[in-house]
Amino acid sequence: MGLKIAVVGGASTYTPELVQGFAVREARLPVDELVLLDPDYGRLEVVGGLARRMLERAGSGAHLVLTGKREEALDGANFVVVQLRVGGQVQRLVDETLPLELGCVGQETTGPGGFAKALRTVPVVLELAAETARRGAPGAWLVDFTNPVGIVTQALLDQGHRAIGLCNVAIGLQRWLAAHFGVEPERVELEHVGLNHLSWERAVRVDGVDRLPELLERHPEAVAAETGLPVGLVRLLGVIPSSYLRYYYLTGEVLEEQRRGPSRAERVLVIEQELLRLYRDPALDTKPALLERRGGAFYSEAAAQLIASLYAGTGDVQVVDVRNDGALPGLPDDAVVEVPARIDAGGAHPLPLGPLAPELLGLVQQAKAYERLAVQAAVSGDRATALKALLANPLVREYQTAVPLLDELLERSRAHLPRFFPA
């Protein structure tokens, strides 16, 4: 049997990104069957129609299958890409707006919104992983792009699944830095350290030479503009924080911004409707430029590159979410971290790294404690554990906030939380 890739959440507007990534790597990744799985078959036909036209345009030999049946998608699959959203954009809107009512940042992957998403998502992805282990090809890989990636991957690896987490933050920064230095992206290697959506670049090596000190000395304003952080903070830290660090370093400012304007969820809902309108055009056979505004820039590059390297065993280095296994001192071996790893047919092997500076390590350790508790809460449906998770979350912390916040988050996600609300 040939190479089979299944995409769970195939009706996502992200899917054309992924299809393009596979199509341009056919020499390294000869896909025989690409299956898009989604319960919303009407939307799946729209997204799948564009995917089919893109494959035809690229001259790909992959056979495209659209299905709402999980068994059809997973049977014999070598790779299962998970990009689902439990509750859809409507539930995301709750995650981003409800926390604001209680004085917390509203965001779909960090803070209380990310916690609510984790509670809904972890059980579903664990169920998919278990079924992949039963139905998939021997040694099948589950590649998780579903947020919150760090928490979902922690849950998967805690239960022994053959899984790797993936985010596009590192590859996005690599592409920006390559453009800044005027070189091909392949010549830029990042020392990316931390957790998913809580990470920093400690080195930017261009042809093996670290250009980060030069960048921070001569162009700190460019780094600040790219990350949304003050120049003084960038200089103080001496690293490049990901843009998600704004939620931690500028919490009050972010809260004011969110209270003034429409949520990201509201903006994405509008973008998605326009994307689906474009996808229906039978003449469209390339991904539209609007897709970049959806938030998945370089997703196709990161995902297809990872799968191609796992398949071919090339041994190149990529940034992924994986067990620490001693890579970052100060964190347990079984903690999932986001770091550079060597990718071969046996999986992702994290590269050894120096210790984190105290100002980075403290935040990482606190966030990891929260992530562990979030996994436990999602799996058990235990309210006490869920409350402890919110107390450990650096963007919540206060007991008087956490108690009513938990009650509201659970109630507003009730339909998707059978562990907390058994029949």
PDB file of C-alpha atoms in Angstrom, residues 104-266:
ATOM      1  CA  CYS A 104      -8.423  38.387  32.143  1.00  0.00           C
ATOM      2  CA  VAL A 105      -6.856  38.316  28.701  1.00  0.00           C
ATOM      3  CA  GLY A 106      -9.131  36.699  26.121  1.00  0.00           C
ATOM      4  CA  GLN A 107      -7.122  34.483  23.781  1.00  0.00           C
ATOM      5  CA  GLU A 108      -7.769  31.074  22.266  1.00  0.00           C
ATOM      6  CA  THR A 109      -4.468  29.377  23.218  1.00  0.00           C
ATOM      7  CA  THR A 110      -3.161  31.148  26.316  1.00  0.00           C
ATOM      8  CA  GLY A 111      -4.824  32.206  29.551  1.00  0.00           C
ATOM      9  CA  PRO A 112      -8.315  31.016  30.495  1.00  0.00           C
ATOM     10  CA  GLY A 113      -9.521  30.862  26.875  1.00  0.00           C
ATOM     11  CA  GLY A 114      -6.736  28.450  25.994  1.00  0.00           C
ATOM     12  CA  PHE A 115      -7.595  26.447  29.101  1.00  0.00           C
ATOM     13  CA  ALA A 116     -11.244  26.109  28.045  1.00  0.00           C
ATOM     14  CA  LYS A 117     -10.136  25.028  24.586  1.00  0.00           C
ATOM     15  CA  ALA A 118      -7.795  22.442  26.098  1.00  0.00           C
ATOM     16  CA  LEU A 119     -10.628  20.942  28.174  1.00  0.00           C
ATOM     17  CA  ARG A 120     -12.733  20.492  25.037  1.00  0.00           C
ATOM     18  CA  THR A 121      -9.906  19.352  22.777  1.00  0.00           C
ATOM     19  CA  VAL A 122      -7.699  16.958  24.735  1.00  0.00           C
ATOM     20  CA  PRO A 123     -10.276  14.143  25.142  1.00  0.00           C
ATOM     21  CA  VAL A 124     -11.206  14.291  21.444  1.00  0.00           C
ATOM     22  CA  VAL A 125      -7.594  14.165  20.260  1.00  0.00           C
ATOM     23  CA  LEU A 126      -6.754  11.334  22.666  1.00  0.00           C
ATOM     24  CA  GLU A 127      -9.673   9.364  21.253  1.00  0.00           C
ATOM     25  CA  LEU A 128      -8.411  10.000  17.725  1.00  0.00           C
ATOM     26  CA  ALA A 129      -4.909   8.912  18.706  1.00  0.00           C
ATOM     27  CA  ALA A 130      -6.180   5.684  20.218  1.00  0.00           C
ATOM     28  CA  GLU A 131      -8.163   4.929  17.080  1.00  0.00           C
ATOM     29  CA  THR A 132      -5.156   5.775  14.913  1.00  0.00           C
ATOM     30  CA  ALA A 133      -3.097   3.273  16.910  1.00  0.00           C
ATOM     31  CA  ARG A 134      -5.742   0.619  16.167  1.00  0.00           C
ATOM     32  CA  ARG A 135      -6.560   1.456  12.553  1.00  0.00           C
ATOM     33  CA  GLY A 136      -3.520   3.243  11.173  1.00  0.00           C
ATOM     34  CA  ALA A 137      -0.550   1.700   9.422  1.00  0.00           C
ATOM     35  CA  PRO A 138       2.139   0.199  11.681  1.00  0.00           C
ATOM     36  CA  GLY A 139       4.156   3.049  13.184  1.00  0.00           C
ATOM     37  CA  ALA A 140       1.634   5.682  12.135  1.00  0.00           C
ATOM     38  CA  TRP A 141       2.391   9.229  13.275  1.00  0.00           C
ATOM     39  CA  LEU A 142      -0.089  11.719  14.673  1.00  0.00           C
ATOM     40  CA  VAL A 143       0.961  15.318  13.910  1.00  0.00           C
ATOM     41  CA  ASP A 144      -0.917  17.813  16.059  1.00  0.00           C
ATOM     42  CA  PHE A 145      -1.461  21.361  14.837  1.00  0.00           C
ATOM     43  CA  THR A 146      -4.547  21.802  17.035  1.00  0.00           C
ATOM     44  CA  ASN A 147      -4.177  24.462  19.712  1.00  0.00           C
ATOM     45  CA  PRO A 148      -3.224  24.633  22.477  1.00  0.00           C
ATOM     46  CA  VAL A 149      -0.470  22.534  20.877  1.00  0.00           C
ATOM     47  CA  GLY A 150       1.734  22.239  23.956  1.00  0.00           C
ATOM     48  CA  ILE A 151      -1.068  20.952  26.171  1.00  0.00           C
ATOM     49  CA  VAL A 152      -2.497  18.608  23.538  1.00  0.00           C
ATOM     50  CA  THR A 153       0.942  17.160  22.774  1.00  0.00           C
ATOM     51  CA  GLN A 154       1.658  16.754  26.498  1.00  0.00           C
ATOM     52  CA  ALA A 155      -1.548  14.728  26.836  1.00  0.00           C
ATOM     53  CA  LEU A 156      -0.686  12.589  23.800  1.00  0.00           C
ATOM     54  CA  LEU A 157       2.853  11.788  24.926  1.00  0.00           C
ATOM     55  CA  ASP A 158       1.780  11.213  28.536  1.00  0.00           C
ATOM     56  CA  GLN A 159      -0.364   8.368  27.219  1.00  0.00           C
ATOM     57  CA  GLY A 160       2.397   6.942  25.044  1.00  0.00           C
ATOM     58  CA  HIS A 161       1.077   7.918  21.620  1.00  0.00           C
ATOM     59  CA  ARG A 162       3.376   8.284  18.626  1.00  0.00           C
ATOM     60  CA  ALA A 163       2.857  12.006  18.210  1.00  0.00           C
ATOM     61  CA  ILE A 164       4.637  15.288  17.529  1.00  0.00           C
ATOM     62  CA  GLY A 165       3.267  18.790  18.064  1.00  0.00           C
ATOM     63  CA  LEU A 166       3.755  21.546  15.525  1.00  0.00           C
ATOM     64  CA  CYS A 167       3.372  25.336  15.486  1.00  0.00           C
ATOM     65  CA  ASN A 168       4.172  27.959  12.855  1.00  0.00           C
ATOM     66  CA  VAL A 169       5.671  30.580  15.213  1.00  0.00           C
ATOM     67  CA  ALA A 170       9.288  29.466  14.750  1.00  0.00           C
ATOM     68  CA  ILE A 171       9.090  29.069  10.982  1.00  0.00           C
ATOM     69  CA  GLY A 172       7.370  32.457  10.725  1.00  0.00           C
ATOM     70  CA  LEU A 173      10.222  34.106  12.612  1.00  0.00           C
ATOM     71  CA  GLN A 174      12.775  32.213  10.528  1.00  0.00           C
ATOM     72  CA  ARG A 175      11.191  33.527   7.333  1.00  0.00           C
ATOM     73  CA  TRP A 176      11.090  37.087   8.686  1.00  0.00           C
ATOM     74  CA  LEU A 177      14.732  36.929   9.770  1.00  0.00           C
ATOM     75  CA  ALA A 178      15.798  35.456   6.431  1.00  0.00           C
ATOM     76  CA  ALA A 179      14.127  38.366   4.654  1.00  0.00           C
ATOM     77  CA  HIS A 180      15.778  40.822   7.053  1.00  0.00           C
ATOM     78  CA  PHE A 181      19.250  39.440   6.354  1.00  0.00           C
ATOM     79  CA  GLY A 182      18.539  38.914   2.657  1.00  0.00           C
ATOM     80  CA  VAL A 183      19.275  35.183   2.631  1.00  0.00           C
ATOM     81  CA  GLU A 184      17.396  31.968   1.857  1.00  0.00           C
ATOM     82  CA  PRO A 185      15.433  30.608   4.848  1.00  0.00           C
ATOM     83  CA  GLU A 186      17.463  27.382   4.813  1.00  0.00           C
ATOM     84  CA  ARG A 187      20.533  29.389   5.829  1.00  0.00           C
ATOM     85  CA  VAL A 188      18.879  30.624   9.052  1.00  0.00           C
ATOM     86  CA  GLU A 189      18.910  28.379  12.123  1.00  0.00           C
ATOM     87  CA  LEU A 190      17.130  29.452  15.306  1.00  0.00           C
ATOM     88  CA  GLU A 191      17.848  28.506  18.890  1.00  0.00           C
ATOM     89  CA  HIS A 192      14.168  28.439  19.767  1.00  0.00           C
ATOM     90  CA  VAL A 193      13.528  27.677  23.444  1.00  0.00           C
ATOM     91  CA  GLY A 194      10.525  27.411  25.742  1.00  0.00           C
ATOM     92  CA  LEU A 195       6.995  26.095  25.407  1.00  0.00           C
ATOM     93  CA  ASN A 196       4.411  26.433  22.683  1.00  0.00           C
ATOM     94  CA  HIS A 197       3.313  30.090  22.507  1.00  0.00           C
ATOM     95  CA  LEU A 198       5.799  30.868  25.291  1.00  0.00           C
ATOM     96  CA  SER A 199       9.126  30.920  23.484  1.00  0.00           C
ATOM     97  CA  TRP A 200      12.199  32.983  22.704  1.00  0.00           C
ATOM     98  CA  GLU A 201      14.967  32.948  20.086  1.00  0.00           C
ATOM     99  CA  ARG A 202      18.313  32.891  21.898  1.00  0.00           C
ATOM    100  CA  ALA A 203      20.410  32.709  18.740  1.00  0.00           C
ATOM    101  CA  VAL A 204      19.895  33.487  15.054  1.00  0.00           C
ATOM    102  CA  ARG A 205      22.615  31.656  13.141  1.00  0.00           C
ATOM    103  CA  VAL A 206      23.108  32.616   9.511  1.00  0.00           C
ATOM    104  CA  ASP A 207      25.518  30.188   7.866  1.00  0.00           C
ATOM    105  CA  GLY A 208      26.535  29.117  11.368  1.00  0.00           C
ATOM    106  CA  VAL A 209      27.281  32.633  12.678  1.00  0.00           C
ATOM    107  CA  ASP A 210      25.029  34.045  15.420  1.00  0.00           C
ATOM    108  CA  ARG A 211      23.681  37.375  14.139  1.00  0.00           C
ATOM    109  CA  LEU A 212      21.367  38.012  17.115  1.00  0.00           C
ATOM    110  CA  PRO A 213      23.736  40.403  18.993  1.00  0.00           C
ATOM    111  CA  GLU A 214      24.145  42.451  15.824  1.00  0.00           C
ATOM    112  CA  LEU A 215      20.393  42.457  15.208  1.00  0.00           C
ATOM    113  CA  LEU A 216      19.568  43.661  18.724  1.00  0.00           C
ATOM    114  CA  GLU A 217      22.312  46.267  18.650  1.00  0.00           C
ATOM    115  CA  ARG A 218      21.561  47.771  15.240  1.00  0.00           C
ATOM    116  CA  HIS A 219      17.894  46.998  14.578  1.00  0.00           C
ATOM    117  CA  PRO A 220      16.015  46.575  17.884  1.00  0.00           C
ATOM    118  CA  GLU A 221      13.136  48.642  16.507  1.00  0.00           C
ATOM    119  CA  ALA A 222      12.546  46.068  13.759  1.00  0.00           C
ATOM    120  CA  VAL A 223      12.422  43.252  16.339  1.00  0.00           C
ATOM    121  CA  ALA A 224      10.078  45.273  18.530  1.00  0.00           C
ATOM    122  CA  ALA A 225       7.753  45.961  15.618  1.00  0.00           C
ATOM    123  CA  GLU A 226       7.687  42.302  14.589  1.00  0.00           C
ATOM    124  CA  THR A 227       6.937  41.030  18.105  1.00  0.00           C
ATOM    125  CA  GLY A 228       4.724  43.874  19.325  1.00  0.00           C
ATOM    126  CA  LEU A 229       6.973  44.497  22.336  1.00  0.00           C
ATOM    127  CA  PRO A 230       8.802  47.646  23.528  1.00  0.00           C
ATOM    128  CA  VAL A 231      12.356  48.227  22.314  1.00  0.00           C
ATOM    129  CA  GLY A 232      13.541  48.554  25.914  1.00  0.00           C
ATOM    130  CA  LEU A 233      12.160  45.142  26.826  1.00  0.00           C
ATOM    131  CA  VAL A 234      13.750  43.475  23.800  1.00  0.00           C
ATOM    132  CA  ARG A 235      17.111  44.984  24.694  1.00  0.00           C
ATOM    133  CA  LEU A 236      16.719  44.055  28.353  1.00  0.00           C
ATOM    134  CA  LEU A 237      15.987  40.396  27.632  1.00  0.00           C
ATOM    135  CA  GLY A 238      18.643  40.052  24.933  1.00  0.00           C
ATOM    136  CA  VAL A 239      16.491  37.552  23.038  1.00  0.00           C
ATOM    137  CA  ILE A 240      13.644  37.665  20.522  1.00  0.00           C
ATOM    138  CA  PRO A 241      10.368  36.854  22.312  1.00  0.00           C
ATOM    139  CA  SER A 242       7.502  35.418  20.320  1.00  0.00           C
ATOM    140  CA  SER A 243       4.580  37.780  19.829  1.00  0.00           C
ATOM    141  CA  TYR A 244       2.578  35.668  22.316  1.00  0.00           C
ATOM    142  CA  LEU A 245       4.787  37.047  25.100  1.00  0.00           C
ATOM    143  CA  ARG A 246       2.794  40.289  24.828  1.00  0.00           C
ATOM    144  CA  TYR A 247       0.082  38.578  26.861  1.00  0.00           C
ATOM    145  CA  TYR A 248       2.535  38.067  29.729  1.00  0.00           C
ATOM    146  CA  TYR A 249       4.762  41.148  29.525  1.00  0.00           C
ATOM    147  CA  LEU A 250       2.063  43.697  28.587  1.00  0.00           C
ATOM    148  CA  THR A 251      -1.065  42.203  30.142  1.00  0.00           C
ATOM    149  CA  GLY A 252      -2.719  45.483  31.061  1.00  0.00           C
ATOM    150  CA  GLU A 253      -2.083  47.004  27.649  1.00  0.00           C
ATOM    151  CA  VAL A 254      -3.438  43.918  25.880  1.00  0.00           C
ATOM    152  CA  LEU A 255      -6.565  43.980  28.046  1.00  0.00           C
ATOM    153  CA  GLU A 256      -7.261  47.572  27.055  1.00  0.00           C
ATOM    154  CA  GLU A 257      -6.768  46.747  23.367  1.00  0.00           C
ATOM    155  CA  GLN A 258      -9.121  43.783  23.569  1.00  0.00           C
ATOM    156  CA  ARG A 259     -11.813  45.790  25.332  1.00  0.00           C
ATOM    157  CA  ARG A 260     -11.728  48.456  22.630  1.00  0.00           C
ATOM    158  CA  GLY A 261     -11.841  46.404  19.461  1.00  0.00           C
ATOM    159  CA  PRO A 262     -13.481  43.339  17.924  1.00  0.00           C
ATOM    160  CA  SER A 263     -12.038  40.016  19.012  1.00  0.00           C
ATOM    161  CA  ARG A 264      -9.768  37.991  16.800  1.00  0.00           C
ATOM    162  CA  ALA A 265     -12.551  35.402  16.599  1.00  0.00           C
ATOM    163  CA  GLU A 266     -14.936  37.972  15.115  1.00  0.00           C
TER     164      GLU A 266
END
